[in-house]
CSV table of C-alpha atoms and ligand atoms in Angstrom, one decimal:
chain,number,residue,atom,x,y,z
A,1,MET,CA,-59.8,-30.9,-39.3
A,2,SER,CA,-60.3,-34.4,-40.6
A,3,ALA,CA,-58.6,-37.2,-38.8
A,4,ILE,CA,-55.6,-38.6,-40.6
A,5,SER,CA,-56.7,-41.9,-42.2
A,6,ASP,CA,-53.5,-42.6,-44.3
A,7,GLN,CA,-51.6,-45.3,-42.5
A,8,THR,CA,-48.1,-44.3,-43.7
A,9,LEU,CA,-48.7,-40.7,-42.8
A,10,LYS,CA,-50.1,-41.6,-39.5
A,11,SER,CA,-47.1,-43.7,-38.5
A,12,VAL,CA,-44.7,-41.0,-39.7
A,13,LEU,CA,-46.6,-38.5,-37.5
A,14,GLU,CA,-46.6,-40.8,-34.5
A,15,SER,CA,-42.9,-41.6,-34.8
A,16,ALA,CA,-42.2,-37.8,-35.1
A,17,ILE,CA,-44.2,-37.0,-32.0
A,18,SER,CA,-42.6,-39.7,-29.9
A,19,ARG,CA,-39.1,-38.8,-31.1
A,20,VAL,CA,-39.7,-35.1,-30.4
A,21,ALA,CA,-40.9,-36.0,-26.9
A,22,GLU,CA,-37.7,-37.9,-26.2
A,23,ALA,CA,-35.3,-35.3,-27.6
A,24,ARG,CA,-32.8,-34.4,-24.9
A,25,ASP,CA,-31.4,-31.1,-26.1
A,26,ALA,CA,-31.8,-28.4,-28.8
A,27,LYS,CA,-29.3,-30.1,-31.1
A,28,GLU,CA,-31.1,-33.4,-31.1
A,29,LEU,CA,-34.4,-31.6,-31.6
A,30,ASP,CA,-33.0,-29.9,-34.6
A,31,GLU,CA,-31.9,-33.2,-36.1
A,32,ILE,CA,-35.4,-34.5,-35.6
A,33,ARG,CA,-36.8,-31.4,-37.3
A,34,VAL,CA,-34.5,-32.0,-40.3
A,35,ALA,CA,-35.4,-35.7,-40.4
A,36,PHE,CA,-39.1,-35.0,-40.7
A,37,LEU,CA,-39.6,-31.5,-42.0
A,38,GLY,CA,-36.3,-30.9,-43.9
A,39,LYS,CA,-36.0,-31.1,-47.8
A,40,LYS,CA,-35.7,-34.9,-47.7
A,41,GLY,CA,-37.7,-35.3,-44.4
A,42,LEU,CA,-40.3,-38.0,-44.0
A,43,VAL,CA,-43.2,-35.5,-43.8
A,44,THR,CA,-41.9,-33.6,-46.8
A,45,GLU,CA,-41.8,-36.9,-48.7
A,46,GLN,CA,-45.4,-37.4,-47.9
A,47,MET,CA,-46.1,-34.0,-49.5
A,48,LYS,CA,-44.4,-35.1,-52.6
A,49,ARG,CA,-46.7,-38.2,-52.8
A,50,LEU,CA,-49.5,-35.7,-53.4
A,51,GLY,CA,-48.8,-35.4,-57.1
A,52,THR,CA,-49.0,-39.1,-57.6
A,53,LEU,CA,-52.5,-39.3,-56.2
A,54,PRO,CA,-55.7,-39.3,-58.2
A,55,PRO,CA,-57.2,-35.8,-58.1
A,56,GLU,CA,-60.2,-36.8,-55.9
A,57,GLU,CA,-57.9,-37.9,-53.1
A,58,ARG,CA,-55.6,-35.0,-53.3
A,59,LYS,CA,-57.6,-32.5,-51.3
A,60,THR,CA,-58.2,-34.7,-48.3
A,61,PHE,CA,-54.6,-36.0,-48.3
A,62,GLY,CA,-53.2,-32.5,-48.8
A,63,ALA,CA,-55.1,-31.4,-45.7
A,64,GLN,CA,-53.9,-34.4,-43.7
A,65,VAL,CA,-50.3,-33.8,-44.7
A,66,ASN,CA,-50.6,-30.2,-43.6
A,67,GLU,CA,-52.1,-31.2,-40.4
A,68,ALA,CA,-49.3,-33.7,-39.8
A,69,LYS,CA,-46.7,-31.0,-40.6
A,70,ASN,CA,-48.3,-28.5,-38.2
A,71,GLY,CA,-48.5,-31.1,-35.6
A,72,VAL,CA,-44.8,-31.9,-35.9
A,73,GLU,CA,-43.9,-28.2,-35.8
A,74,ASP,CA,-46.1,-27.6,-32.7
A,75,ALA,CA,-44.5,-30.6,-31.0
A,76,ILE,CA,-41.0,-29.3,-31.8
A,77,LYS,CA,-41.9,-25.8,-30.5
A,78,LYS,CA,-43.3,-27.2,-27.3
A,79,ARG,CA,-40.4,-29.5,-26.6
A,80,GLY,CA,-38.0,-26.7,-27.5
A,81,ALA,CA,-39.5,-24.5,-24.8
A,82,GLU,CA,-39.5,-27.3,-22.3
A,83,LEU,CA,-35.8,-28.0,-23.0
A,84,GLU,CA,-35.0,-24.4,-22.6
A,85,SER,CA,-36.6,-24.1,-19.2
A,86,LEU,CA,-35.0,-27.4,-18.1
A,87,ARG,CA,-31.7,-25.9,-19.1
A,88,TYR,CA,-32.2,-22.9,-16.9
A,89,ALA,CA,-33.4,-25.0,-14.1
A,90,ASP,CA,-30.2,-27.1,-14.4
A,91,LEU,CA,-28.0,-24.0,-14.5
A,92,ALA,CA,-29.8,-22.6,-11.5
A,93,GLU,CA,-29.1,-25.9,-9.7
A,94,LYS,CA,-25.5,-26.2,-10.7
A,95,GLU,CA,-24.2,-22.7,-10.8
A,96,TRP,CA,-26.2,-20.9,-8.1
A,97,ILE,CA,-24.3,-18.3,-6.0
A,98,ASP,CA,-25.3,-17.3,-2.5
A,99,VAL,CA,-24.7,-13.6,-2.7
A,100,THR,CA,-25.3,-13.3,1.1
A,101,VAL,CA,-22.2,-15.3,2.0
A,102,PRO,CA,-19.6,-12.9,3.5
A,103,GLY,CA,-16.5,-12.5,1.3
A,104,GLU,CA,-13.0,-13.7,1.9
A,105,PRO,CA,-11.2,-11.2,4.2
A,106,VAL,CA,-8.8,-9.0,2.1
A,107,LYS,CA,-5.2,-9.3,3.4
A,108,ARG,CA,-3.9,-5.8,4.0
A,109,GLY,CA,-0.3,-4.8,4.1
A,110,HIS,CA,1.3,-3.2,7.1
A,111,LEU,CA,3.1,0.1,7.5
A,112,ASN,CA,6.5,-0.3,9.1
A,113,PRO,CA,6.3,1.3,12.6
A,114,ILE,CA,9.0,3.7,11.4
A,115,SER,CA,6.7,5.0,8.7
A,116,GLN,CA,3.8,5.2,11.2
A,117,ILE,CA,5.8,7.4,13.6
A,118,GLN,CA,7.2,9.4,10.7
A,119,TYR,CA,3.6,10.2,9.5
A,120,GLU,CA,2.5,11.1,13.1
A,121,LEU,CA,5.5,13.4,13.5
A,122,GLU,CA,4.8,15.0,10.2
A,123,ASP,CA,1.2,15.7,11.3
A,124,ILE,CA,2.3,17.2,14.6
A,125,PHE,CA,4.9,19.5,13.0
A,126,THR,CA,2.8,20.6,10.1
A,127,SER,CA,0.2,21.6,12.6
A,128,LEU,CA,2.9,23.8,14.2
A,129,GLY,CA,3.7,25.5,10.9
A,130,PHE,CA,6.7,23.4,9.9
A,131,ALA,CA,7.3,22.4,6.3
A,132,VAL,CA,8.3,18.8,5.4
A,133,VAL,CA,11.3,18.6,3.1
A,134,ASP,CA,13.1,15.7,1.4
A,135,GLY,CA,16.5,15.2,-0.1
A,136,PRO,CA,18.6,12.5,-1.9
A,137,HIS,CA,20.3,9.5,-0.2
A,138,VAL,CA,23.5,10.2,-2.1
A,139,GLU,CA,24.9,13.5,-0.9
A,140,THR,CA,27.8,15.7,-1.6
A,141,GLU,CA,30.6,16.0,0.9
A,142,PHE,CA,29.9,19.7,1.1
A,143,ASN,CA,26.2,19.3,2.2
A,144,ASN,CA,26.9,16.4,4.6
A,145,PHE,CA,30.1,17.7,6.2
A,146,GLU,CA,31.8,20.9,5.0
A,147,ALA,CA,28.8,23.2,5.2
A,148,LEU,CA,27.9,21.8,8.6
A,149,ASN,CA,31.2,23.0,10.0
A,150,ILE,CA,32.9,19.6,9.7
A,151,PRO,CA,36.0,20.2,7.5
A,152,ALA,CA,37.9,17.3,6.0
A,153,ASP,CA,40.5,17.0,8.8
A,154,HIS,CA,38.0,17.5,11.6
A,155,PRO,CA,38.0,14.7,14.2
A,156,ALA,CA,34.2,14.8,14.3
A,157,ARG,CA,34.2,13.0,11.0
A,158,ASP,CA,35.1,9.9,12.9
A,159,MET,CA,31.8,10.1,14.8
A,160,GLN,CA,30.1,9.1,11.6
A,161,ASP,CA,31.7,6.3,9.6
A,162,THR,CA,30.9,6.9,6.0
A,163,PHE,CA,30.0,5.0,2.9
A,164,TRP,CA,31.8,6.8,0.1
A,165,THR,CA,30.9,6.5,-3.6
A,166,GLU,CA,33.7,6.1,-6.2
A,167,ASP,CA,33.1,9.6,-7.5
A,168,GLY,CA,33.7,11.2,-4.1
A,169,ASN,CA,30.1,11.6,-3.0
A,170,LEU,CA,28.6,9.7,0.0
A,171,LEU,CA,25.5,8.1,1.4
A,172,ARG,CA,24.3,10.7,3.8
A,173,THR,CA,25.3,9.9,7.4
A,174,HIS,CA,22.6,12.1,8.9
A,175,THR,CA,19.6,14.2,7.9
A,176,SER,CA,21.4,17.4,8.8
A,177,CYS,CA,22.5,17.8,5.2
A,178,MET,CA,18.9,18.6,4.4
A,179,GLN,CA,19.2,21.7,6.7
A,180,ILE,CA,21.8,22.9,4.2
A,181,ARG,CA,19.7,22.2,1.2
A,182,ALA,CA,16.7,23.9,2.8
A,183,MET,CA,18.6,27.0,3.8
A,184,GLN,CA,20.1,27.3,0.4
A,185,ARG,CA,16.7,27.2,-1.2
A,186,MET,CA,14.5,29.2,1.3
A,187,LYS,CA,14.8,32.5,3.0
A,188,PRO,CA,14.4,32.8,6.8
A,189,PRO,CA,12.3,32.9,8.8
A,190,MET,CA,11.7,29.2,8.3
A,191,ARG,CA,10.6,26.1,10.1
A,192,LEU,CA,11.0,22.6,8.6
A,193,ILE,CA,11.4,19.0,9.3
A,194,ALA,CA,13.3,16.5,7.1
A,195,PRO,CA,12.7,12.8,7.8
A,196,GLY,CA,14.6,10.1,6.0
A,197,ARG,CA,17.0,7.2,5.8
A,198,VAL,CA,20.6,7.6,6.8
A,199,PHE,CA,23.6,5.3,6.4
A,200,ARG,CA,26.7,4.5,8.4
A,201,TYR,CA,29.5,2.1,7.8
A,202,GLU,CA,28.8,0.4,11.0
A,203,ALA,CA,29.3,-3.1,12.5
A,204,THR,CA,25.7,-4.1,13.4
A,205,ASP,CA,24.4,-5.3,16.7
A,206,ALA,CA,21.2,-4.9,18.7
A,207,SER,CA,21.6,-1.1,18.9
A,208,HIS,CA,23.5,-0.4,15.7
A,209,GLU,CA,22.4,-0.6,12.1
A,210,ASN,CA,24.0,0.5,8.9
A,211,THR,CA,20.7,2.0,7.7
A,212,PHE,CA,18.4,3.8,10.0
A,213,TYR,CA,16.0,6.7,10.2
A,214,GLN,CA,16.3,10.3,11.5
A,215,MET,CA,14.1,13.3,11.4
A,216,GLU,CA,15.9,16.6,11.3
A,217,GLY,CA,14.2,19.7,12.6
A,218,LEU,CA,15.2,23.3,11.9
A,219,MET,CA,13.8,26.6,12.9
A,220,ILE,CA,15.4,29.9,11.9
A,221,ASP,CA,14.1,33.3,12.9
A,222,ARG,CA,15.0,36.4,14.8
A,223,ASN,CA,15.7,35.9,18.5
A,224,ILE,CA,15.5,32.1,18.5
A,225,SER,CA,16.9,30.8,21.8
A,226,VAL,CA,17.2,27.6,23.8
A,227,SER,CA,13.8,28.2,25.4
A,228,ASN,CA,12.2,28.0,21.9
A,229,LEU,CA,14.0,24.7,21.4
A,230,ILE,CA,12.7,23.4,24.8
A,231,HIS,CA,9.2,24.5,24.1
A,232,PHE,CA,9.0,22.6,20.7
A,233,MET,CA,10.7,19.5,22.1
A,234,LYS,CA,8.2,19.3,25.0
A,235,THR,CA,5.3,19.8,22.6
A,236,LEU,CA,6.7,17.0,20.4
A,237,LEU,CA,7.1,14.6,23.2
A,238,ARG,CA,3.7,15.3,24.7
A,239,GLU,CA,2.1,14.6,21.4
A,240,ILE,CA,4.1,11.4,20.8
A,241,PHE,CA,3.8,9.9,24.2
A,242,LYS,CA,0.4,11.4,25.0
A,243,ARG,CA,1.5,12.7,28.4
A,244,ASP,CA,3.8,15.4,29.9
A,245,VAL,CA,7.3,14.2,29.7
A,246,LYS,CA,10.1,15.5,31.9
A,247,ILE,CA,13.3,16.4,30.0
A,248,ARG,CA,16.8,17.5,30.8
A,249,LEU,CA,19.6,19.0,28.7
A,250,ARG,CA,23.2,17.9,29.0
A,251,PRO,CA,25.9,19.5,27.0
A,252,GLY,CA,26.6,17.6,23.8
A,253,TYR,CA,29.1,18.2,21.0
A,254,PHE,CA,28.2,18.6,17.3
A,255,PRO,CA,30.2,21.0,15.2
A,256,PHE,CA,27.1,22.4,13.6
A,257,VAL,CA,25.4,23.6,16.8
A,258,GLU,CA,26.6,25.9,19.5
A,259,PRO,CA,25.7,25.3,22.3
A,260,GLY,CA,24.9,21.7,21.6
A,261,PHE,CA,22.9,19.4,23.8
A,262,GLU,CA,21.8,15.9,24.4
A,263,LEU,CA,18.2,15.9,25.4
A,264,ASP,CA,17.2,13.2,27.8
A,265,ILE,CA,13.6,12.2,28.8
A,266,ASN,CA,12.5,10.9,32.1
A,267,CYS,CA,12.3,7.1,31.6
A,268,LEU,CA,8.7,6.2,30.7
A,269,ILE,CA,9.1,2.6,31.6
A,270,CYS,CA,9.9,3.1,35.3
A,271,GLY,CA,8.9,6.7,35.7
A,272,GLY,CA,12.4,7.7,36.7
A,273,SER,CA,13.0,5.2,39.6
A,274,GLY,CA,15.5,3.2,37.6
A,275,CYS,CA,15.1,0.1,35.4
A,276,PRO,CA,17.1,-1.9,32.8
A,277,VAL,CA,15.8,0.3,29.9
A,278,CYS,CA,17.3,3.4,31.5
A,279,LYS,CA,20.2,1.4,32.9
A,280,GLN,CA,19.0,2.4,36.4
A,281,SER,CA,19.6,6.1,35.8
A,282,GLY,CA,15.9,7.2,35.4
A,283,TRP,CA,16.8,9.0,32.1
A,284,VAL,CA,16.9,8.0,28.5
A,285,GLU,CA,19.0,9.8,25.9
A,286,LEU,CA,16.5,10.7,23.2
A,287,LEU,CA,17.7,13.5,20.9
A,288,PRO,CA,20.7,15.7,20.1
A,289,CYS,CA,20.0,19.3,19.4
A,290,GLY,CA,21.3,22.8,19.8
A,291,LEU,CA,21.4,26.3,18.3
A,292,VAL,CA,22.6,26.5,14.7
A,293,HIS,CA,26.3,27.4,14.6
A,294,PRO,CA,27.0,30.8,13.2
A,295,ASN,CA,29.5,29.2,10.7
A,296,VAL,CA,26.7,27.1,9.3
A,297,LEU,CA,24.5,30.1,8.8
A,298,LYS,CA,27.4,31.9,7.0
A,299,ASN,CA,28.0,28.9,4.8
A,300,VAL,CA,24.5,29.2,3.4
A,301,GLY,CA,24.5,33.0,3.2
A,302,ILE,CA,22.4,33.8,6.2
A,303,ASP,CA,23.6,36.7,8.5
A,304,PRO,CA,24.1,35.2,12.0
A,305,SER,CA,23.8,38.7,13.5
A,306,GLU,CA,20.3,38.9,12.2
A,307,PHE,CA,19.0,35.4,12.5
A,308,THR,CA,19.5,32.5,14.9
A,309,GLY,CA,17.9,29.1,15.0
A,310,PHE,CA,17.7,25.7,16.6
A,311,ALA,CA,18.2,22.3,15.1
A,312,PHE,CA,17.5,18.8,16.4
A,313,GLY,CA,18.0,15.3,15.1
A,314,LEU,CA,15.5,12.8,16.2
A,315,GLY,CA,16.4,9.1,15.9
A,316,LEU,CA,13.2,7.5,14.7
A,317,ASN,CA,14.3,3.9,15.3
A,318,ARG,CA,15.1,4.8,18.9
A,319,LEU,CA,11.7,6.5,19.4
A,320,VAL,CA,9.8,3.5,18.1
A,321,MET,CA,11.9,1.1,20.1
A,322,MET,CA,11.1,3.1,23.2
A,323,ARG,CA,7.4,3.2,22.4
A,324,TYR,CA,6.9,-0.5,21.8
A,325,GLY,CA,9.8,-2.0,23.9
A,326,ILE,CA,11.6,-3.4,20.8
A,327,ASP,CA,14.9,-4.9,21.9
A,328,ASP,CA,16.8,-5.1,18.6
A,329,ILE,CA,17.2,-2.4,15.9
A,330,ARG,CA,17.9,-5.0,13.3
A,331,HIS,CA,14.2,-6.0,13.3
A,332,PHE,CA,13.2,-2.9,11.3
A,333,LEU,CA,14.8,-3.9,8.1
A,334,SER,CA,14.7,-7.7,8.6
A,335,GLY,CA,11.9,-7.9,6.0
A,336,ASP,CA,10.1,-10.3,8.4
A,337,VAL,CA,6.4,-9.7,8.1
A,338,ARG,CA,5.8,-11.2,11.6
A,339,PHE,CA,7.6,-8.2,12.9
A,340,VAL,CA,5.6,-5.5,11.1
A,341,GLU,CA,2.3,-7.3,11.6
A,342,GLN,CA,2.5,-6.5,15.3
A,343,PHE,CA,2.0,-2.8,14.8
B,401,LIG,N1,23.1,15.0,12.9
B,401,LIG,C1,23.4,14.6,14.2
B,401,LIG,C2,23.7,13.1,14.2
B,401,LIG,O1,23.2,12.4,13.4
B,401,LIG,C3,22.3,14.9,15.1
B,401,LIG,C4,22.1,16.4,15.4
B,401,LIG,C5,21.1,17.0,14.6
B,401,LIG,C6,22.7,17.1,16.4
B,401,LIG,C7,20.8,18.3,14.8
B,401,LIG,C8,22.4,18.4,16.6
B,401,LIG,C9,21.5,19.0,15.8
B,401,LIG,O2,24.3,12.6,15.0
C-alpha cells in the first residue's frame, strides 16, 4: 500500500495511534474510537474531503484514507486486547484466593449431658426389645395420681409437690403417668421406657430442682417377678458404667408398686469403702422400683391374676451427676454453655 503523503491525514493518524496506545481502559478506548472513526470523527472527516478533491487525486487519497482507517481500527483492536489481559492480570493480583488454606473451624453445638445419657439408655433398652414412648408435660390428675393408686386424700401426694394448672390439670410430677398412658393404649405383654421432663414445686438447692428428668421403665408379662427386675437393672447398670456393678434392694414405699424398693449401687467413686459421695456408707441410692401394684393394673383394665410386671423410675440427673462428679443439679438448666461444653 502506498505511504500516506497527505500531511493532515498523516497527523490525524499519528495522533490517533498515540492516543490509542495511551488509553487506560475500554471506556477511554471507545471515546477515542468515536473521536476518530465516529460519524464526526477526524478520520471520517478526511473521507468527506474526498469529494472536494480533483478526480486525479481521489484514487490515491481514497486509498490512503482507507489505510489510515484500517490502521486506527487495528490499533484499537490491539489495545483493546491488551487492556483486557491487563484487567485479568489485575483481578488475579487483587482477588486471588488460596483454595488450599484450611477453612475456619465450624463451631458445633453441644448436647446437654442429660440428652446424651437419655439417648444411650434408649439404645440399650431398644436393644433389649423395649419401646420408647412419650407423653405430654401437662397431665391429668387421673394419669399422674389416681390411676397410680394415689387417691386425692392419700398422704403420698405430699411426696410430690405439684404445680397445678387453673383448669385442674397439673405438670407431671414423675414419668410414671406414661405407664398409664401406655397400658391404656397397648396390650400386654409389653416392655417400654418413657424418658422425659418432670416438674415439682420445690425449693431449689444443690440437689433439688423444680424441673428434672426421669426415665420410666415398665415390663408387663406373665410371671414377671423381682428376679426379672434385678436382671434388667443389672444389665442397664453394666452398660451405663461399663463394668459389673453391685446392687442391693431396700424396701421403699410407692403406692403404685408392691413390693416397692429403693435400688442402691455400690459406690463407684470409692468402690464401697466409704467416701463423701456415698456419705461413708459405700452405697448410693440410684433408682426406685418394684412390681406393679394390682390396683394399677385393674385401673387400666389388665387382669392382675394373669399379668404381673415391674416398673422403675430412673433419675437421669442423678445418673449424670454420678457419672461425671457434678456437684450441683442446678447446672443442668442454667443455660451456661461453659457447662455443656465439658461433655
Ligand atoms: N415415680 C416415682 C417417683 O418419681 C419413682 C418410681 C417409679 C417408683 C417407678 C417406683 C416405680 O418418685
